[in-house]
CSV table of C-alpha atoms and ligand atoms in Angstrom, one decimal:
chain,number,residue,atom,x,y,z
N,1114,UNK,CA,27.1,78.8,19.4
N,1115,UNK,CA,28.7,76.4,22.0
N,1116,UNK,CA,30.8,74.0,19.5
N,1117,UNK,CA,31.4,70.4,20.0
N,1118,UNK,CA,35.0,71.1,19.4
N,1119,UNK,CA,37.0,74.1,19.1
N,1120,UNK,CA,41.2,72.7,18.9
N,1121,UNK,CA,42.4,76.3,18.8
N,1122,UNK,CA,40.8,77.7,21.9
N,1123,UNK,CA,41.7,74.3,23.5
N,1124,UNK,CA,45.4,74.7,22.9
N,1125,UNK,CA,45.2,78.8,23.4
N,1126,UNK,CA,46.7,78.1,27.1
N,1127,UNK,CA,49.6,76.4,25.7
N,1128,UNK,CA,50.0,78.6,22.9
N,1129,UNK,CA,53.4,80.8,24.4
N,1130,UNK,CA,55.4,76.9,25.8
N,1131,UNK,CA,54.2,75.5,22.4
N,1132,UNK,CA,55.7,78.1,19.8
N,1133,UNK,CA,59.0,78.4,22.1
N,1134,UNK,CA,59.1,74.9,21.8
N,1135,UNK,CA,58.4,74.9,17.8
N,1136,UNK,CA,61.4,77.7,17.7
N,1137,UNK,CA,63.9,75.3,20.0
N,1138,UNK,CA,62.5,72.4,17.3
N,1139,UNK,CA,63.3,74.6,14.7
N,1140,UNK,CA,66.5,75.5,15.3
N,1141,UNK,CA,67.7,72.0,16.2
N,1142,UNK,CA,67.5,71.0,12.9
N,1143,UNK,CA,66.6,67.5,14.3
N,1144,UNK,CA,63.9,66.6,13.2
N,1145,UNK,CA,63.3,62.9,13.9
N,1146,UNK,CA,63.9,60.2,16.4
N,1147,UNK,CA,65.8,62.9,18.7
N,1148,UNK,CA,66.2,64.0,22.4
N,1149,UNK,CA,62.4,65.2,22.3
N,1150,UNK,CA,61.1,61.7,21.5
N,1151,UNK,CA,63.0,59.9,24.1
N,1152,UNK,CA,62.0,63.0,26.7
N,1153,UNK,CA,58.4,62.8,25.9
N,1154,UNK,CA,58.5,58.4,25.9
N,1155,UNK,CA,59.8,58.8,29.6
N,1156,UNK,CA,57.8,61.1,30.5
N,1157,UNK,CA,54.9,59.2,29.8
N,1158,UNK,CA,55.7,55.7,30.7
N,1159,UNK,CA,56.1,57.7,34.0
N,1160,UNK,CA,52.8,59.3,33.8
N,1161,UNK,CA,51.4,55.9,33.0
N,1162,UNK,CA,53.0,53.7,35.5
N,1163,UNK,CA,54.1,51.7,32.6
N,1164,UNK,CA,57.7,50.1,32.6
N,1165,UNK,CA,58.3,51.4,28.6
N,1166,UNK,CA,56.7,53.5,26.0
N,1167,UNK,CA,57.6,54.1,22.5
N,1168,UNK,CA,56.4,57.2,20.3
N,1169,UNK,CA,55.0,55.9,16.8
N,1170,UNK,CA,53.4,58.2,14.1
N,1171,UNK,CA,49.3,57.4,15.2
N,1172,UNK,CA,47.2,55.3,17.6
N,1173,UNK,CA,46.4,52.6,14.5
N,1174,UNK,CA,50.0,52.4,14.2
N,1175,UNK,CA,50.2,51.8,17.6
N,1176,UNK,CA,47.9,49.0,17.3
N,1177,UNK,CA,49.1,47.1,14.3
N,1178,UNK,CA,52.6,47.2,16.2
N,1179,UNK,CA,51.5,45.6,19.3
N,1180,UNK,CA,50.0,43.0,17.4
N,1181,UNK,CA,53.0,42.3,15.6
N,1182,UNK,CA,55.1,42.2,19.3
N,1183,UNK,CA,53.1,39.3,19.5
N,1184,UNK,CA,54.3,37.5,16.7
N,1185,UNK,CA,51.2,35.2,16.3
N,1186,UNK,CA,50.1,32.4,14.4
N,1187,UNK,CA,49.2,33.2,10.9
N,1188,UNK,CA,45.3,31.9,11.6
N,1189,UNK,CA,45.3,33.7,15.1
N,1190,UNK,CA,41.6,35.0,15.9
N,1191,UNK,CA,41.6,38.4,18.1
N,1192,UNK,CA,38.7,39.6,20.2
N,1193,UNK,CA,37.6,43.3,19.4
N,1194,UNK,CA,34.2,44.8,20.9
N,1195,UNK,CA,31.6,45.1,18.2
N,1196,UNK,CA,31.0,48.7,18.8
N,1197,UNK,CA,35.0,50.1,18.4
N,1198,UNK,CA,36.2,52.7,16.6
N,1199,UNK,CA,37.0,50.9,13.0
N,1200,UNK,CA,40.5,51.7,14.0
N,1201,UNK,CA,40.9,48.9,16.1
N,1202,UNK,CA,39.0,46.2,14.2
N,1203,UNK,CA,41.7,47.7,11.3
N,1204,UNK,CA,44.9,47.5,13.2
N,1205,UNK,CA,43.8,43.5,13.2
N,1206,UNK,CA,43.1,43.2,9.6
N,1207,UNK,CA,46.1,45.2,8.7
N,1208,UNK,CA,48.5,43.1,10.8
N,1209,UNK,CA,47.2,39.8,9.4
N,1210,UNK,CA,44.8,38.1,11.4
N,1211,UNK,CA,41.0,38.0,12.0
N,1212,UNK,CA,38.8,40.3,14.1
N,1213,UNK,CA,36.4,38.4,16.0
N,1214,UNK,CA,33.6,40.4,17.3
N,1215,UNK,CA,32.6,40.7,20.8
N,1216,UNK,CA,29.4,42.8,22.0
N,1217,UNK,CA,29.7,45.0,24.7
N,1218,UNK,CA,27.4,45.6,28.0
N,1219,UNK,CA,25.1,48.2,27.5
N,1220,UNK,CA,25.9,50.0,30.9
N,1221,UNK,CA,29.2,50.6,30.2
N,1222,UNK,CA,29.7,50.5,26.5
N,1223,UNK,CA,32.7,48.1,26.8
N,1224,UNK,CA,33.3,44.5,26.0
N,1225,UNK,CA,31.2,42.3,28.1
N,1226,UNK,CA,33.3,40.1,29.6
N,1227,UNK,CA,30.4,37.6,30.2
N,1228,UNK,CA,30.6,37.6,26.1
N,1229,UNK,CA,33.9,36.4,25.6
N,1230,UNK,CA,34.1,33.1,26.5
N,1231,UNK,CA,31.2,31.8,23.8
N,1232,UNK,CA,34.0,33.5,21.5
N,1233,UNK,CA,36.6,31.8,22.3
N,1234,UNK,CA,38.4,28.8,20.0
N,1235,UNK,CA,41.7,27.2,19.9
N,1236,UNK,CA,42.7,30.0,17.0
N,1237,UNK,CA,41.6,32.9,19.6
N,1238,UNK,CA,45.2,34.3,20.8
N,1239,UNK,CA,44.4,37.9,21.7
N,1240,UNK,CA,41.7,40.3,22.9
N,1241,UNK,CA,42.3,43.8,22.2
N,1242,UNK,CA,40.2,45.9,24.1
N,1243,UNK,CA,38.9,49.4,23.8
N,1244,UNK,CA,38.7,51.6,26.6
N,1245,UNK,CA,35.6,53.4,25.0
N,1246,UNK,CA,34.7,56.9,25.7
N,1247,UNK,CA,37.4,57.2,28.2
N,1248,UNK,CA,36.2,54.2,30.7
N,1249,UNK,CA,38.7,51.1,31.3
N,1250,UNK,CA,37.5,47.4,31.0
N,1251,UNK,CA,36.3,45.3,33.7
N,1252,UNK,CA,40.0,44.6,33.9
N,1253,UNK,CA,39.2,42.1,36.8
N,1254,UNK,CA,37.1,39.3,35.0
N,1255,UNK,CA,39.1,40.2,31.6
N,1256,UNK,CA,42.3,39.3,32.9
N,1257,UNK,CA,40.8,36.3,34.3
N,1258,UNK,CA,39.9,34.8,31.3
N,1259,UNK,CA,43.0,35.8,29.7
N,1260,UNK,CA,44.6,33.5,32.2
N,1261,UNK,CA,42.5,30.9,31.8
N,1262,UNK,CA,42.7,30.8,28.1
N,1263,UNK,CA,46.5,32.0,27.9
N,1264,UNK,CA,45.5,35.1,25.6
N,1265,UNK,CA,47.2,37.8,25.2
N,1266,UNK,CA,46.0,41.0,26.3
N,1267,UNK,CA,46.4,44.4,23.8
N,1268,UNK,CA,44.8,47.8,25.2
N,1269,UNK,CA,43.3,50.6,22.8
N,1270,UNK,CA,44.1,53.6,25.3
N,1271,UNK,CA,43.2,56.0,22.7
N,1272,UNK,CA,40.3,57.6,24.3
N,1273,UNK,CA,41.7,56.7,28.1
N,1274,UNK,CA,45.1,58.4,28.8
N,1275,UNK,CA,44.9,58.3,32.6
N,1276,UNK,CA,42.0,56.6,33.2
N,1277,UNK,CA,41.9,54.1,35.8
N,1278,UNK,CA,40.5,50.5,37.2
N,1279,UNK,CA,40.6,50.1,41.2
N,1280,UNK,CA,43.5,52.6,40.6
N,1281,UNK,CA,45.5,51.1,37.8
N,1282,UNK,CA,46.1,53.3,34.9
N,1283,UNK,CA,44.8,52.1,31.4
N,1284,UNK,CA,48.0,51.0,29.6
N,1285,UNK,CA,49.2,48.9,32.3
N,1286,UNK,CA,47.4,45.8,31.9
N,1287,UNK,CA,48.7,44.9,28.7
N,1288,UNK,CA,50.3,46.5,25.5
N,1289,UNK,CA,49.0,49.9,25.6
N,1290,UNK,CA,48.2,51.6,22.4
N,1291,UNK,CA,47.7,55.4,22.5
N,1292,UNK,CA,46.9,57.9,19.7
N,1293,UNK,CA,47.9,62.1,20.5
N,1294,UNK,CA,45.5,62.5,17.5
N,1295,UNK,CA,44.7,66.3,18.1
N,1296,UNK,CA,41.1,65.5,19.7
N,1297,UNK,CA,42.1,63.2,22.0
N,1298,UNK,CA,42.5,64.1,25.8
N,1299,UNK,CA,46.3,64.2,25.1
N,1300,UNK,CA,46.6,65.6,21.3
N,1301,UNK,CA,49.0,66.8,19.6
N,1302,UNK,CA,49.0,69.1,16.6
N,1303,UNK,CA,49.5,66.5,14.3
N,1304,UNK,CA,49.3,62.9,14.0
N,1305,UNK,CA,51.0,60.9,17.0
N,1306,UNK,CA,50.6,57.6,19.0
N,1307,UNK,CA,52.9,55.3,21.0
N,1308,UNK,CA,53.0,52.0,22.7
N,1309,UNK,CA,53.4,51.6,26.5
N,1310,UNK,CA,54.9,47.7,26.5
N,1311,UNK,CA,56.3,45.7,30.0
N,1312,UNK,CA,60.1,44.3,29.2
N,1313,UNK,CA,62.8,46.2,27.3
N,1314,UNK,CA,62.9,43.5,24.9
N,1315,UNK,CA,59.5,44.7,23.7
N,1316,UNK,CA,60.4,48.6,23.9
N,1317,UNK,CA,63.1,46.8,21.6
N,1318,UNK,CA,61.5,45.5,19.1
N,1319,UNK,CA,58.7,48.2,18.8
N,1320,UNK,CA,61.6,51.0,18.6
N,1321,UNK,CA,63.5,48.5,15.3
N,1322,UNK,CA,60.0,47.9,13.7
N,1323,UNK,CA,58.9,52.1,14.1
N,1324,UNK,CA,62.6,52.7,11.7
N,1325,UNK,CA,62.5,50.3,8.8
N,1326,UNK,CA,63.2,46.8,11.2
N,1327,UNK,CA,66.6,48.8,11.7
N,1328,UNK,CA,68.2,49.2,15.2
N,1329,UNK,CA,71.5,50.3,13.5
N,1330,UNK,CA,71.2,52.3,10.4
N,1331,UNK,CA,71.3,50.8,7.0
N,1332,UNK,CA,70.7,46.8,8.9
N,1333,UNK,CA,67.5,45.5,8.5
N,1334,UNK,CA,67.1,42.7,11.7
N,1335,UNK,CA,63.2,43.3,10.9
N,1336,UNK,CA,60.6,43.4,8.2
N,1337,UNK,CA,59.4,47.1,9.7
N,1338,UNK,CA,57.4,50.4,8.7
N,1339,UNK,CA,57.9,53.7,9.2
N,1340,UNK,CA,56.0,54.7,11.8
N,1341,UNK,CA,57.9,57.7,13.9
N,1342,UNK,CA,56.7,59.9,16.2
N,1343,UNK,CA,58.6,63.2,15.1
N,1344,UNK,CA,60.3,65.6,17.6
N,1345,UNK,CA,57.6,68.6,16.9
N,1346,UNK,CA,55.0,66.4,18.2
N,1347,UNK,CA,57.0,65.1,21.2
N,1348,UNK,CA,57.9,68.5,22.3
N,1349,UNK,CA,54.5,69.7,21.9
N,1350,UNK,CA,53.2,66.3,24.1
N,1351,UNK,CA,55.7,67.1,26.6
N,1352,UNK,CA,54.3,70.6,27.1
N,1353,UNK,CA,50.5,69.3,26.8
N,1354,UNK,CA,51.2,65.9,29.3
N,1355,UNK,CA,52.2,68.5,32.5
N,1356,UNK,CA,48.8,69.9,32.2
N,1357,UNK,CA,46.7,66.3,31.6
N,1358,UNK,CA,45.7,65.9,35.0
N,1359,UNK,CA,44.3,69.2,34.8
N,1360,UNK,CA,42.5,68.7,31.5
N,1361,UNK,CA,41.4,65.6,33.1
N,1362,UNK,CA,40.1,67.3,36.1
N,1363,UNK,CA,38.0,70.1,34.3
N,1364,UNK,CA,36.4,67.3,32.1
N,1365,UNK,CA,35.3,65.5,35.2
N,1366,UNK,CA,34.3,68.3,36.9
N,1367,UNK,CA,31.9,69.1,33.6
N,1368,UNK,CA,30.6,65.3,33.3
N,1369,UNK,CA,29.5,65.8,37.0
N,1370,UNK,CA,27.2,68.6,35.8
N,1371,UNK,CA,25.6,67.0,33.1
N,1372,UNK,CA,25.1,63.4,35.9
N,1373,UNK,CA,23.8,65.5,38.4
N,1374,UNK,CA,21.8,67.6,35.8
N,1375,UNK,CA,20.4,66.0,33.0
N,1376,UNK,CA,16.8,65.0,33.0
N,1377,UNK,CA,16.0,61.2,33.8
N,1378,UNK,CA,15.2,60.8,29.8
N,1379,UNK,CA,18.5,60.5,28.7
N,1380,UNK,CA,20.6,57.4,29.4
N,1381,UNK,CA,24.0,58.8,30.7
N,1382,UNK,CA,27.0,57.0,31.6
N,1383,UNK,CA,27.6,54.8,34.3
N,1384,UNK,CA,29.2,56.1,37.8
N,1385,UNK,CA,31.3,53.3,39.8
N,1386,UNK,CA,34.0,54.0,42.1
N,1387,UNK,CA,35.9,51.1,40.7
N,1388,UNK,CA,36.1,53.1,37.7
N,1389,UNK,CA,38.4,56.3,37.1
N,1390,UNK,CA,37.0,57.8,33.9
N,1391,UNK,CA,38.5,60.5,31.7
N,1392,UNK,CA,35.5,61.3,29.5
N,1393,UNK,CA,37.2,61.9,25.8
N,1394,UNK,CA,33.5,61.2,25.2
N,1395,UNK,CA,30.6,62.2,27.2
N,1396,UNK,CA,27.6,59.9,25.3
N,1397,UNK,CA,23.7,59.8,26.5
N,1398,UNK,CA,21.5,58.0,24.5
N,1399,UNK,CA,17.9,58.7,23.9
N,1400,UNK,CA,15.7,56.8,21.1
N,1401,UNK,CA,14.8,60.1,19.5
N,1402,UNK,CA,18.7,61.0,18.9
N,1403,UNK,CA,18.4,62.1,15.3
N,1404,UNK,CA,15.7,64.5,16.5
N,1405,UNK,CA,17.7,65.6,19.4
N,1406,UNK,CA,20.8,66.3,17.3
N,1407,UNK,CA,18.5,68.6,15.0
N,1408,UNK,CA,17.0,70.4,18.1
N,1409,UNK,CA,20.5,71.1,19.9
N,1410,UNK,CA,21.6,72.4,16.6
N,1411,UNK,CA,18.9,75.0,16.0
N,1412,UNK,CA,19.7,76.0,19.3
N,1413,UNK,CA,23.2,76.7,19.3
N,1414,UNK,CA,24.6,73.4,20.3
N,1415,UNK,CA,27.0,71.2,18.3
N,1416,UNK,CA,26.6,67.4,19.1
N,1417,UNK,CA,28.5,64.1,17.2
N,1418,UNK,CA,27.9,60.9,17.4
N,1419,UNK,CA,30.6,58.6,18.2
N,1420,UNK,CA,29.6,55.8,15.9
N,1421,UNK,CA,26.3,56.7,13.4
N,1422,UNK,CA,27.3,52.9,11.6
N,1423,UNK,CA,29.0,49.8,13.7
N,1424,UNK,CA,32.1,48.2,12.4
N,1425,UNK,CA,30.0,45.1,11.0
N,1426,UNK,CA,27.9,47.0,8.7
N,1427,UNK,CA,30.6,49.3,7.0
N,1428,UNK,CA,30.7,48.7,3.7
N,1429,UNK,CA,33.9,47.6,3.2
N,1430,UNK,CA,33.7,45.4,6.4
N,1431,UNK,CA,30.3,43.6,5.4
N,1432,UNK,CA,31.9,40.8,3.8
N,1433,UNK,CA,34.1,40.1,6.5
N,1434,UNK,CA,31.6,40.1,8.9
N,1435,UNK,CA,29.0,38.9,6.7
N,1436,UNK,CA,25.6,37.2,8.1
N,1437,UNK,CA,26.7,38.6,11.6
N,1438,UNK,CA,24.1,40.7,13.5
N,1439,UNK,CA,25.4,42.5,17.0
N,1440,UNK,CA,22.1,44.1,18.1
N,1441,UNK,CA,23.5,45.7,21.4
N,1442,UNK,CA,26.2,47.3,19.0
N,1443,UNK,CA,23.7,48.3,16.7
N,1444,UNK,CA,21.5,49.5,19.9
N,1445,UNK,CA,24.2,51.8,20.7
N,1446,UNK,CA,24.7,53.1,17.1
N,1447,UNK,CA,21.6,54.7,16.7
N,1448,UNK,CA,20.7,56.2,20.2
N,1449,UNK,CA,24.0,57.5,21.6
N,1450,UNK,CA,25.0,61.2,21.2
N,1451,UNK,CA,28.2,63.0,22.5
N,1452,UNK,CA,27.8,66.1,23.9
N,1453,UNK,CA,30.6,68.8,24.8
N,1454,UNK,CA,32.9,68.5,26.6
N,1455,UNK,CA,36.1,69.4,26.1
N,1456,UNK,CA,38.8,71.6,27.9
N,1457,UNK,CA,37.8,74.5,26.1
N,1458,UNK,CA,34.3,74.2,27.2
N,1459,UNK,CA,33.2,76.5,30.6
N,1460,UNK,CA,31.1,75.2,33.3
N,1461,UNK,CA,28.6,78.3,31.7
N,1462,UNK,CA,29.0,76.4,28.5
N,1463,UNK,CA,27.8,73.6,30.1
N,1464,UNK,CA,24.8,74.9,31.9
N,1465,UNK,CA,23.6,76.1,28.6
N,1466,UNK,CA,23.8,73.2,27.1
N,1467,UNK,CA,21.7,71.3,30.1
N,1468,UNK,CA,19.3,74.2,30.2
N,1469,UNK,CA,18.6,73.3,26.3
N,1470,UNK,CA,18.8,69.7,26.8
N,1471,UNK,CA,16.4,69.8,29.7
N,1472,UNK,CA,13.6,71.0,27.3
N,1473,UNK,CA,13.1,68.5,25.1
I,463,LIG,C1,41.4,57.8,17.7
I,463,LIG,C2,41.3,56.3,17.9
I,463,LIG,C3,42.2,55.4,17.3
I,463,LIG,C4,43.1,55.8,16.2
I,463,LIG,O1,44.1,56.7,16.5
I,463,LIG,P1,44.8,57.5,15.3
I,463,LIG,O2,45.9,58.2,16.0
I,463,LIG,O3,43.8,58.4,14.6
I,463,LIG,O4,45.4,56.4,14.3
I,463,LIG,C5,42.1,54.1,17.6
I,463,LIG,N1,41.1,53.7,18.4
I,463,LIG,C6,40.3,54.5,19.0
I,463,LIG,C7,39.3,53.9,20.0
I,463,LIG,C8,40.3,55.9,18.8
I,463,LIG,O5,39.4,56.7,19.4
């Protein structure tokens, strides 16, 4: 059986850093908002090439904060790609505003940016873009438009933690909001997420609204949450961000088999120089993907489909998006299937899987 995902092998390398780190934890006896969470927000504004970053407690989090660094309108309409993770269509929902959908371009699986303008109104303040499957935006033509229209720009990095456009790292361009959820290219053993923001009055904010509004205990300056990245996790990131680029490297090195591999009857994703991609997700799609599924299944091979139902047609999102169709969302939905490819998987692993794939 070649798994889609196996978290323990994948963290069997780290194993001997992690636990000595879990015993150092441990025997702190500080467990929150320590030395390991300011370590680990360094280290990866660093890694980034982002000015500040602050450790929250997930990647939705991370996203419901950024809008709220904002401080919008009340009425404010943001732009969200039609074919997100529902995390991201929920971070805007949460934080009090309206998701306004936005379909993306069928090559690349992210927000079209020749789609946004027709979206656009005088309530539109934001566009919070996904950096699906691992690949940035079209940052080029997006920040364009921002200009033109005076958005503001928020960046779902959770599936593109070191992926780059003409060599600028996702997280960069505007708010970037990262999860460490466990299956992510950078995951933790837990929940985890942070925010990579530009000024230190930001990183200001965001650290006050992550502890209750509170900068000094007990003094609310903010109506807050509690949404803290806690020292386990951070010392466990710390350990698991020195070895990204490596992670990184053997996922690429595996998408290059399946692109120079796979038979012409799958759709697989788009190569571009302009593009650095990080593959959390490697997706084909092919219009017999239910049938496909079943086959690599009999044979040993564990698939999943990142999304089986768009945002629009969730139940509880119908009424908000009622009377709405996105058929290149919908498109997406019901031929694309991700195949493995994770850290734990072996080029072997890989071959097998193509040798299967090649067959039907
Ligand atoms: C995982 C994910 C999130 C949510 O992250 P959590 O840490 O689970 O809250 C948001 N957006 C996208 C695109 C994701 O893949």
């Amino acid at each position: 059986m070649i798994p889609y995902e196996d978290l323990g092998k994948l963290n069997q390398p780290f194993f001997k850093e992690l636990e000595k780190d879990f015993q150092d934890s441990l025997q702190s006896g500080w467990y929150i908002l320590g030395n390991k969470v300011k370590h680990f927000e360094q280290a990866f504004a660093d890694y980034c090439g982002a000015n500040y970053c602050v450790g929250l407690a997930s990647g939705l989090d991370a996203l419901v904060l950024a809008l709220k660094v904002l401080q919008l309108p009340k009425d404010a309409e943001v732009l969200v790609a039609s074919n997100t993770y529902i995390a991201t269509i929920l971070a805007v929902i949460n934080a009090g505003f309206k998701p306004v959908l936005v379909e993306p371009d069928i090559n690349t699986y992210n927000m079209d940016p020749e789609k946004i303008e027709e979206r656009i109104n005088a309530r539109t303040k934001a566009i919070m873009l996904t950096h699906l499957y691992g690949k940035v935006c079209q940052m080029d033509k997006i920040e364009a438009i921002c200009k033109k229209y005076q958005l503001h720009l928020i960046e779902d990095c959770a599936q593109a933690h070191g992926a780059k456009f003409k060599g600028q790292q996702a997280g960069t361009f505007g708010l970037g909001a990262f999860s460490f959820y466990p299956t992510k290219n950078l995951g933790s053993l837990g929940d985890g997420g942070a925010l990579t923001v530009k000024t230190e009055q930001e990183a200001t904010l965001v650290k006050s609204l992550r502890n209750y509004g509170s900068a000094k205990k007990y003094h609310n300056d903010h109506i807050g949450y509690n949404s803290r990245l806690d020292e386990i996790q951070a010392g466990f990131l710390s350990i698991k961000l020195r070895y990204l680029d490596e992670i990184t490297a053997h996922k690429r090195t595996l998408a290059k088999l399946y692109h120079d591999n796979l038979k012409g009857d799958f759709i697989k994703p788009q190569v571009h120089p302009d593009f650095f991609d990080v593959y959390h997700i490697y997706n084909i799609r092919h219009p017999k993907r239910d049938q496909l599924k079943k086959y690599l299944l009999e044979n040993g091979i564990g698939t999943e489909i990142h999304y089986p139902i768009p945002p629009h047609q969730q139940k509880a999102y119908q009424k908000i998006f009622k009377g709405e169709s996105y058929p290149i969302a919908e498109e997406i939905h019901q031929t694309t299937l991700s195949l493995p490819i994770s850290f734990a998987h072996s080029t072997n692993d890989i071959e097998k899987v193509m040798e299967v794939m090649n067959q039907f």
